[in-house]
Tab-separated table of C-alpha atoms in Angstrom:
chain	number	residue	atom	x	y	z
A	24	MET	CA	104.586	98.182	89.009
A	25	ALA	CA	107.714	97.092	87.195
A	26	THR	CA	110.793	96.001	89.137
A	27	TRP	CA	113.572	98.534	89.486
A	28	GLN	CA	116.192	98.792	86.812
A	29	HIS	CA	119.848	98.142	87.582
A	30	THR	CA	122.872	100.194	86.639
A	31	ASP	CA	126.633	99.924	86.998
A	32	ILE	CA	128.203	102.227	89.587
A	33	ILE	CA	131.872	102.605	90.447
A	34	ILE	CA	132.877	101.627	94.001
A	35	ASN	CA	136.573	101.749	94.913
A	36	GLY	CA	137.503	101.743	91.235
A	37	GLN	CA	135.324	98.742	90.360
A	38	PHE	CA	131.979	98.467	88.588
A	39	VAL	CA	129.168	96.920	90.647
A	40	LYS	CA	125.479	96.377	89.882
A	41	ALA	CA	123.027	98.548	91.823
A	42	GLN	CA	119.265	98.915	91.964
A	43	THR	CA	118.074	102.343	90.811
A	44	PRO	CA	114.680	102.918	92.487
A	45	LEU	CA	112.645	105.984	91.624
A	46	ILE	CA	110.606	105.639	94.827
A	47	VAL	CA	112.440	105.014	98.124
A	48	SER	CA	110.911	104.037	101.464
A	49	ALA	CA	112.917	105.249	104.457
A	50	SER	CA	111.854	103.119	106.220
A	51	ARG	CA	109.435	100.472	107.454
A	52	SER	CA	112.342	98.683	109.137
A	53	THR	CA	113.780	101.431	111.332
A	54	ASP	CA	113.391	105.132	112.113
A	55	ILE	CA	115.817	106.713	109.652
A	56	PRO	CA	114.663	110.333	110.200
A	57	ALA	CA	115.041	110.116	113.997
A	58	PHE	CA	118.392	108.309	114.207
A	59	TYR	CA	120.008	108.112	110.777
A	60	ALA	CA	119.131	111.356	108.981
A	61	ASP	CA	122.781	112.427	108.749
A	62	TRP	CA	123.752	108.990	107.414
A	63	PHE	CA	120.927	108.946	104.879
A	64	PHE	CA	121.610	112.376	103.410
A	65	HIS	CA	125.320	111.632	103.301
A	66	ARG	CA	124.518	108.483	101.320
A	67	ILE	CA	122.209	110.494	99.017
A	68	GLN	CA	125.111	112.810	98.275
A	69	GLU	CA	127.494	109.880	97.841
A	70	GLY	CA	124.950	108.431	95.421
A	71	TYR	CA	124.406	104.985	96.915
A	72	SER	CA	124.092	102.839	100.032
A	73	VAL	CA	124.308	99.134	100.790
A	74	TRP	CA	121.269	97.167	101.945
A	75	THR	CA	121.271	93.754	103.609
A	76	ASN	CA	118.397	91.389	102.850
A	77	PRO	CA	116.904	90.306	106.229
A	78	PHE	CA	115.946	86.862	104.940
A	79	ASN	CA	119.188	85.671	103.352
A	80	GLY	CA	121.829	88.159	104.519
A	81	VAL	CA	122.809	89.055	100.942
A	82	ARG	CA	124.141	92.606	100.557
A	83	SER	CA	123.153	94.696	97.540
A	84	TYR	CA	123.800	98.215	96.290
A	85	VAL	CA	121.097	100.867	95.994
A	86	SER	CA	121.844	103.812	93.706
A	87	TYR	CA	120.025	107.113	94.253
A	88	GLU	CA	120.880	108.357	90.776
A	89	LYS	CA	117.266	108.149	89.566
A	90	THR	CA	115.414	108.629	92.857
A	91	ARG	CA	112.514	111.032	92.393
A	92	PHE	CA	110.429	110.451	95.537
A	93	ILE	CA	111.009	109.419	99.166
A	94	VAL	CA	108.450	108.283	101.724
A	95	PHE	CA	109.771	108.818	105.240
A	96	TRP	CA	108.453	106.914	108.270
A	97	SER	CA	109.192	108.286	111.722
A	98	LYS	CA	108.161	108.837	115.330
A	99	ASN	CA	110.496	111.812	115.624
A	100	PRO	CA	111.274	113.385	112.238
A	101	ARG	CA	112.669	116.602	113.717
A	102	PRO	CA	116.234	115.746	112.549
A	103	LEU	CA	114.927	115.847	108.959
A	104	LEU	CA	114.258	119.570	109.101
A	105	PRO	CA	117.840	120.798	108.429
A	106	TYR	CA	118.191	118.430	105.453
A	107	LEU	CA	115.000	119.007	103.482
A	108	HIS	CA	116.708	121.670	101.358
A	109	ILE	CA	118.909	118.934	99.873
A	110	LEU	CA	115.826	117.227	98.456
A	111	LYS	CA	114.588	120.506	96.990
A	112	GLU	CA	117.945	121.144	95.363
A	113	ARG	CA	117.797	117.676	93.771
A	114	ASN	CA	114.130	118.014	92.805
A	115	ILE	CA	113.214	115.005	94.937
A	116	LYS	CA	109.747	115.202	96.477
A	117	CYS	CA	108.697	113.477	99.689
A	118	TYR	CA	106.036	112.966	102.278
A	119	VAL	CA	106.230	111.823	105.911
A	120	GLN	CA	104.314	109.026	107.609
A	121	TYR	CA	104.492	110.524	111.107
A	122	THR	CA	103.625	108.078	113.900
A	123	LEU	CA	102.401	110.405	116.623
A	124	ASN	CA	101.091	108.258	119.474
A	125	ASP	CA	100.433	109.163	123.085
A	126	TYR	CA	101.799	106.469	125.360
A	127	GLU	CA	103.681	108.896	127.623
A	128	LYS	CA	102.020	107.823	130.845
A	129	GLU	CA	102.378	104.119	130.039
A	130	LYS	CA	106.013	104.499	128.852
A	131	LEU	CA	105.541	102.192	125.871
A	132	GLU	CA	107.878	104.325	123.716
A	133	LYS	CA	111.124	106.224	124.213
A	134	VAL	CA	110.322	109.387	122.266
A	135	PRO	CA	110.361	113.147	122.931
A	136	SER	CA	107.451	114.719	124.783
A	137	LEU	CA	104.068	114.821	123.079
A	138	ALA	CA	104.186	118.633	122.982
A	139	GLU	CA	107.547	118.584	121.200
A	140	ARG	CA	106.384	116.000	118.688
A	141	ILE	CA	103.264	118.032	117.869
A	142	GLU	CA	105.442	121.106	117.367
A	143	THR	CA	107.657	119.084	114.999
A	144	PHE	CA	104.561	117.999	113.083
A	145	LYS	CA	103.534	121.611	112.523
A	146	ARG	CA	107.055	122.649	111.480
A	147	LEU	CA	107.129	119.868	108.905
A	148	VAL	CA	103.781	121.025	107.523
A	149	GLU	CA	105.167	124.548	107.183
A	150	GLN	CA	107.960	123.205	104.953
A	151	LEU	CA	106.252	120.372	103.089
A	152	GLY	CA	102.569	121.298	103.050
A	153	LYS	CA	99.494	119.879	104.753
A	154	GLY	CA	99.067	116.902	102.418
A	155	ALA	CA	102.677	115.776	102.826
A	156	VAL	CA	102.573	115.008	106.571
A	157	ILE	CA	100.297	112.111	107.514
A	158	TRP	CA	99.299	111.440	111.109
A	159	ARG	CA	99.554	107.830	112.226
A	160	PHE	CA	98.372	106.597	115.613
A	161	ASP	CA	99.877	103.172	115.220
A	162	PRO	CA	99.338	100.741	116.807
A	163	MET	CA	96.271	101.134	118.971
A	164	MET	CA	97.345	99.190	122.069
A	165	LEU	CA	94.938	97.675	124.577
A	166	THR	CA	96.440	96.794	127.960
A	167	ASP	CA	95.348	96.504	131.571
A	168	ALA	CA	95.936	100.268	131.754
A	169	ILE	CA	94.571	101.339	128.328
A	170	SER	CA	90.918	100.826	127.357
A	171	VAL	CA	89.101	101.635	124.117
A	172	ASN	CA	87.827	104.875	125.676
A	173	ASP	CA	91.349	105.772	126.844
A	174	LEU	CA	92.574	105.448	123.263
A	175	LEU	CA	89.729	107.609	121.973
A	176	TRP	CA	90.602	110.307	124.493
A	177	LYS	CA	94.256	110.194	123.418
A	178	VAL	CA	93.247	110.520	119.760
A	179	GLN	CA	90.905	113.403	120.563
A	180	ASN	CA	93.635	115.298	122.399
A	181	ILE	CA	96.075	115.040	119.494
A	182	GLY	CA	93.434	115.457	116.792
A	183	ASP	CA	92.269	118.774	118.234
A	184	GLN	CA	95.841	120.058	118.020
A	185	LEU	CA	96.414	118.768	114.468
A	186	LYS	CA	93.184	120.097	113.004
A	187	ASP	CA	94.040	121.962	109.787
A	188	TYR	CA	97.575	120.502	109.794
A	189	THR	CA	96.935	117.174	108.071
A	190	GLU	CA	94.521	115.504	105.699
A	191	LYS	CA	94.644	111.971	107.052
A	192	LEU	CA	94.710	109.823	110.192
A	193	VAL	CA	95.980	106.258	109.770
A	194	PHE	CA	95.740	103.672	112.547
A	195	SER	CA	95.978	99.944	113.155
A	196	TYR	CA	94.682	97.643	115.858
A	197	ALA	CA	97.612	96.001	117.627
A	198	ASP	CA	97.557	92.352	116.557
A	199	ILE	CA	100.047	90.799	118.953
A	200	ALA	CA	99.326	87.188	118.050
A	201	MET	CA	100.597	87.756	114.494
A	202	TYR	CA	104.094	88.694	115.641
A	203	ARG	CA	105.889	86.160	117.831
A	204	LYS	CA	108.755	88.476	118.731
A	205	VAL	CA	106.332	91.274	119.688
A	206	LYS	CA	104.474	88.882	121.958
A	207	HIS	CA	107.775	87.732	123.466
A	208	ASN	CA	109.075	91.265	124.000
A	209	LEU	CA	105.851	92.404	125.686
A	210	LYS	CA	105.964	89.390	127.977
A	211	VAL	CA	109.620	90.047	128.880
A	212	SER	CA	108.746	93.676	129.716
A	213	GLY	CA	105.766	92.667	131.820
A	214	ILE	CA	103.192	94.453	129.633
A	215	SER	CA	99.720	92.976	130.160
A	216	TYR	CA	98.277	93.434	126.687
A	217	HIS	CA	94.871	92.506	125.281
A	218	GLU	CA	93.978	91.406	121.778
A	219	TRP	CA	91.243	93.347	119.992
A	220	ASP	CA	88.007	91.522	119.256
A	221	THR	CA	85.661	92.447	116.405
A	222	GLU	CA	83.149	94.147	118.701
A	223	GLN	CA	85.844	96.443	120.120
A	224	MET	CA	87.146	97.254	116.635
A	225	GLU	CA	83.660	98.208	115.490
A	226	GLU	CA	83.052	100.302	118.620
A	227	PHE	CA	86.316	102.160	118.193
A	228	ALA	CA	85.695	102.781	114.485
A	229	ASP	CA	82.180	104.086	115.110
A	230	LYS	CA	83.248	106.473	117.877
A	231	LEU	CA	86.328	107.658	115.971
A	232	SER	CA	84.245	108.416	112.898
A	233	THR	CA	81.741	110.359	114.990
A	234	MET	CA	84.550	112.280	116.702
A	235	ASN	CA	86.132	113.149	113.360
A	236	ARG	CA	82.848	114.593	112.126
A	237	GLU	CA	81.620	116.324	115.290
A	238	ARG	CA	84.954	117.964	116.127
A	239	GLY	CA	85.323	119.284	112.599
A	240	TRP	CA	88.595	117.536	111.829
A	241	ASN	CA	87.371	116.068	108.547
A	242	PHE	CA	90.420	113.797	108.334
A	243	GLN	CA	90.468	110.931	105.886
A	244	LEU	CA	90.399	107.896	108.170
A	245	ALA	CA	92.229	104.721	107.166
A	246	THR	CA	93.547	101.500	108.648
A	247	CYS	CA	96.969	100.036	107.914
A	248	GLY	CA	97.107	96.363	106.928
A	249	GLU	CA	93.827	95.447	108.646
A	250	LYS	CA	91.618	92.575	107.469
A	251	ILE	CA	88.443	93.976	109.006
A	252	ASP	CA	86.168	96.014	106.732
A	253	ILE	CA	84.962	99.119	108.584
A	254	SER	CA	84.161	101.151	105.490
A	255	LYS	CA	80.586	101.679	106.737
A	256	TYR	CA	82.147	104.141	109.210
A	257	GLY	CA	83.964	105.943	106.398
A	258	ILE	CA	87.268	104.227	107.220
A	259	GLN	CA	89.193	102.826	104.251
A	260	HIS	CA	92.201	100.533	103.837
A	261	ASN	CA	95.282	102.737	103.636
A	262	ARG	CA	98.028	103.011	101.049
A	263	CYS	CA	101.106	104.061	103.004
A	264	ILE	CA	103.150	104.184	99.794
A	265	ASP	CA	100.352	105.865	97.880
A	266	GLY	CA	100.612	106.319	94.123
A	267	ASP	CA	97.812	108.886	94.089
A	268	LEU	CA	99.401	111.027	96.799
A	269	ILE	CA	102.796	110.762	95.093
A	270	THR	CA	101.125	112.000	91.906
A	271	ARG	CA	99.439	114.876	93.705
A	272	LEU	CA	102.772	116.021	95.166
A	273	ALA	CA	104.996	115.372	92.129
A	274	TRP	CA	102.647	115.551	89.135
A	275	ASN	CA	104.979	117.873	87.225
A	276	ASP	CA	107.871	115.364	87.387
A	277	LYS	CA	107.572	113.800	83.939
A	278	GLU	CA	110.144	111.075	84.556
A	279	LEU	CA	108.300	109.870	87.665
A	280	MET	CA	104.883	110.103	86.017
A	281	ASP	CA	106.123	108.127	83.011
A	282	PHE	CA	107.458	105.441	85.327
A	283	MET	CA	104.141	105.273	87.190
A	284	LYS	CA	102.243	105.332	83.872
A	285	VAL	CA	100.220	108.346	84.996
A	286	LYS	CA	99.008	110.735	82.324
A	287	ILE	CA	98.460	114.339	83.370
A	288	GLU	CA	95.525	115.875	81.524
A	289	ASN	CA	94.318	119.447	81.102
A	290	VAL	CA	90.919	120.288	82.542
A	291	PRO	CA	88.679	121.082	79.547
A	292	GLU	CA	86.966	124.409	79.248
A	293	PRO	CA	83.257	124.123	80.064
A	294	MET	CA	80.982	124.274	77.053
A	295	PHE	CA	78.439	126.330	78.981
A	296	PHE	CA	78.325	128.076	82.336
A	297	GLY	CA	79.372	125.957	85.303
A	298	GLU	CA	82.043	123.416	86.063
A	299	PRO	CA	83.708	121.311	83.345
A	300	GLU	CA	82.817	117.635	83.137
A	301	LEU	CA	85.603	115.265	84.200
A	302	PRO	CA	85.860	111.483	83.804
A	303	ASN	CA	84.897	109.230	86.685
A	304	GLY	CA	87.805	108.837	89.123
A	305	ALA	CA	89.506	112.058	88.050
A	306	ILE	CA	91.696	113.657	90.735
A	307	LEU	CA	92.193	117.387	90.403
A	308	LEU	CA	95.649	118.975	90.411
A	309	PRO	CA	96.854	122.583	90.483
A	310	HIS	CA	96.736	124.814	87.393
A	311	ARG	CA	93.706	123.100	85.862
A	312	HIS	CA	95.174	119.630	85.531
A	313	TYR	CA	93.859	116.223	86.566
A	314	PHE	CA	94.778	112.544	86.442
A	315	ILE	CA	93.117	109.145	86.672
A	316	SER	CA	94.462	106.897	89.416
A	317	LYS	CA	96.949	104.277	88.253
A	318	HIS	CA	97.799	103.022	91.744
A	319	LYS	CA	98.916	99.394	91.729
A	320	LYS	CA	99.456	97.267	94.825
A	321	ASP	CA	102.899	95.830	95.482
A	322	GLN	CA	102.297	92.081	95.354
A	323	GLY	CA	105.282	91.535	97.663
A	324	GLN	CA	103.533	93.132	100.631
A	325	ARG	CA	101.101	91.622	103.155
A	326	PRO	CA	97.649	90.559	101.870
A	327	PHE	CA	95.848	93.599	103.325
A	328	CYS	CA	98.592	96.133	102.553
A	329	GLU	CA	97.664	98.470	99.703
A	330	CYS	CA	101.113	100.046	99.217
A	331	MET	CA	102.596	100.403	95.753
A	332	ALA	CA	106.136	99.207	95.015
A	333	SER	CA	109.067	101.064	96.538
A	334	LYS	CA	112.588	100.213	97.654
A	335	ASP	CA	112.953	100.139	101.436
A	336	ILE	CA	116.533	100.948	102.425
A	337	GLY	CA	116.346	100.403	106.200
A	338	GLU	CA	117.344	97.361	108.231
A	339	TYR	CA	115.734	95.555	111.144
A	340	ASN	CA	117.261	95.508	114.644
A	341	THR	CA	118.541	99.078	114.340
A	342	CYS	CA	115.874	101.245	116.029
A	343	PRO	CA	116.760	102.699	119.472
A	344	HIS	CA	113.213	103.931	120.196
A	345	LEU	CA	112.866	100.548	121.939
A	346	CYS	CA	109.066	100.575	121.757
A	347	GLU	CA	107.611	97.781	123.841
A	348	TYR	CA	105.445	96.582	120.933
A	349	CYS	CA	108.150	96.834	118.245
A	350	TYR	CA	108.029	94.316	115.389
A	351	ALA	CA	111.328	95.474	113.851
A	352	ASN	CA	113.685	94.610	116.729
A	353	THR	CA	114.246	91.023	117.781
A	354	THR	CA	115.570	92.296	121.123
A	355	LYS	CA	116.352	95.692	122.588
A	356	GLN	CA	119.933	94.560	123.208
A	357	LEU	CA	120.523	93.768	119.541
A	358	ALA	CA	119.077	97.100	118.449
A	359	LEU	CA	121.322	98.996	120.869
A	360	GLN	CA	124.340	96.958	119.776
A	361	ASN	CA	123.739	97.883	116.121
A	362	TRP	CA	123.098	101.529	117.055
A	363	LYS	CA	126.444	101.631	118.886
A	364	GLN	CA	128.155	100.078	115.871
A	365	HIS	CA	126.592	102.749	113.642
A	366	GLN	CA	127.810	105.559	115.896
A	367	GLU	CA	131.363	104.249	115.596
A	368	ASN	CA	131.138	104.409	111.780
A	369	ARG	CA	128.408	106.951	111.084
A	370	PHE	CA	128.852	107.343	107.348
A	371	ALA	CA	129.477	103.761	106.319
A	372	GLU	CA	127.828	102.243	103.253
A	373	THR	CA	125.445	100.305	105.502
A	374	ILE	CA	123.135	101.668	108.168
A	375	THR	CA	124.739	99.386	110.774
A	376	GLY	CA	128.263	100.664	110.095
A	377	ARG	CA	129.493	97.225	109.089
């Protein structure tokens, strides 16, 4: 996918260069829907925000002038609900990667009750549609208190309640060794975690696949960023920023389709009785249309990440969920410090209020 174009925008009477992404990720780095929804939609209406590169500290402008699609990531997207009309008015489509875990008893997350989060899930589906709210149970944590079978029970409990409300379940196996700060934070909090081994991963995948079939969920099952191949259980590598799903939800947005190089075709009339013949790989759309996947991986992402290119507008060290396994906060103290700074300047150009 091509890099984003730049445009000149006027800030305080001066022209500055800004990225103009068509696809925005909000956000892998922090929970914008839960804590910064008012800030984000204010910035949408202002037309831009400022993003700080986590590697070099350089600030840059992001213009929303051409934004056509937003992928939200959240553990509590309820604050999005009053703002979704703004996207409709601007003809901006979206979907939600909804991380709906159950670590209530273990207190690994500071989130609303499971019952409230399930209710929020269903309310989002009512507004956005079944395909536009994706269930993530991420990560799958093994500890002294949580076994493989415990995790399967937790998934079963939620899955039974989300049947007919989503098309997909995405999960990952917690890989603590990969993330030094996660390992440090778990140690500081006294969490006795366990790394997954291949045998446990296979066992979990097998039992999850069986559960999905026997309980009639029929979810698409996918892993996020995992090296292991468990496709024999019907579990694929996920695309969290998914070009095919974006096309399904926004196929009648010509500007976005042109950017993604997706051609929308008409389903031909059958020559004889029966269904029309379609090319291999065709994905059906409403009103007798179809397309051929043009999904392209973002080369800037991790080796086993299948996401397409998008512009993430969040920042690390800003999430007050304070999950014990968080990779996005260096420390809880720093996250709370930035959250306090944001609250003192809620509608600043940057998410941190600086």
